[in-house]
């Protein structure tokens, strides 16, 4: 196998996603990469690092549930009640670990962005925020408030992340599904900052 750690990073990330994902989800990955690059530019963040994180964010998404749990166990990733109930919640943390192990990624903010993209996290950094939002507003996303969220994403990243978290919590409540505590805490953190502004 060629040494992917020596490849141009974007090329290696693209290859990892392409070989692990269906055409449909790889398409989503590329749309998130384009969206995050654009949003990163608007908000003064590094578009290349944002794109790189986006290419990897869903790389583990199509693993079977059992494999998430096995890998999480082998790699010592935290597994709580929500992850045991719904192992696909681990696709971010597992993808971050794949990036580290297979591509030698050491950029902590990139790894955090990949790790946190599903649930968010209180105190999440700008790269995490921009990827979280881009994932929710890429051009093929289609839900009633997406237009408003797309506009907000260009003006106010934190506001867009808060809005998106509120939406996902409400969605879970409608379906009587639990929300991951990290999402509830991330929203509280963003709202605290909104009030303080
Ligand atoms: Fe994802
Ligand atoms: Fe995604």
PDB file of N, CA and C and ligand atoms in Angstrom, residues 57-58 91 117-118 135, ligand 1:
ATOM      1  N   UNK A  57     -14.746  14.011   7.479  1.00  0.00           N
ATOM      2  CA  UNK A  57     -15.695  14.013   8.605  1.00  0.00           C
ATOM      3  C   UNK A  57     -16.604  12.785   8.653  1.00  0.00           C
ATOM      4  N   UNK A  58     -17.042  12.308   7.492  1.00  0.00           N
ATOM      5  CA  UNK A  58     -17.957  11.159   7.478  1.00  0.00           C
ATOM      6  C   UNK A  58     -17.274   9.872   7.000  1.00  0.00           C
ATOM      7  N   UNK A  91     -19.223   7.843  14.729  1.00  0.00           N
ATOM      8  CA  UNK A  91     -18.548   7.951  13.425  1.00  0.00           C
ATOM      9  C   UNK A  91     -17.592   9.139  13.349  1.00  0.00           C
ATOM     10  N   UNK A 117     -18.260  16.756  14.916  1.00  0.00           N
ATOM     11  CA  UNK A 117     -19.209  17.286  13.924  1.00  0.00           C
ATOM     12  C   UNK A 117     -20.637  16.767  14.109  1.00  0.00           C
ATOM     13  N   UNK A 118     -20.821  15.649  14.797  1.00  0.00           N
ATOM     14  CA  UNK A 118     -22.184  15.102  14.943  1.00  0.00           C
ATOM     15  C   UNK A 118     -22.935  15.745  16.097  1.00  0.00           C
ATOM     16  N   UNK A 135     -21.950  21.087   7.439  1.00  0.00           N
ATOM     17  CA  UNK A 135     -22.573  19.760   7.316  1.00  0.00           C
ATOM     18  C   UNK A 135     -24.097  19.883   7.247  1.00  0.00           C
TER      19      UNK A 135
HETATM   20 FE1  LIG B   1     -21.519  12.838  10.057  1.00  0.00          FE
END
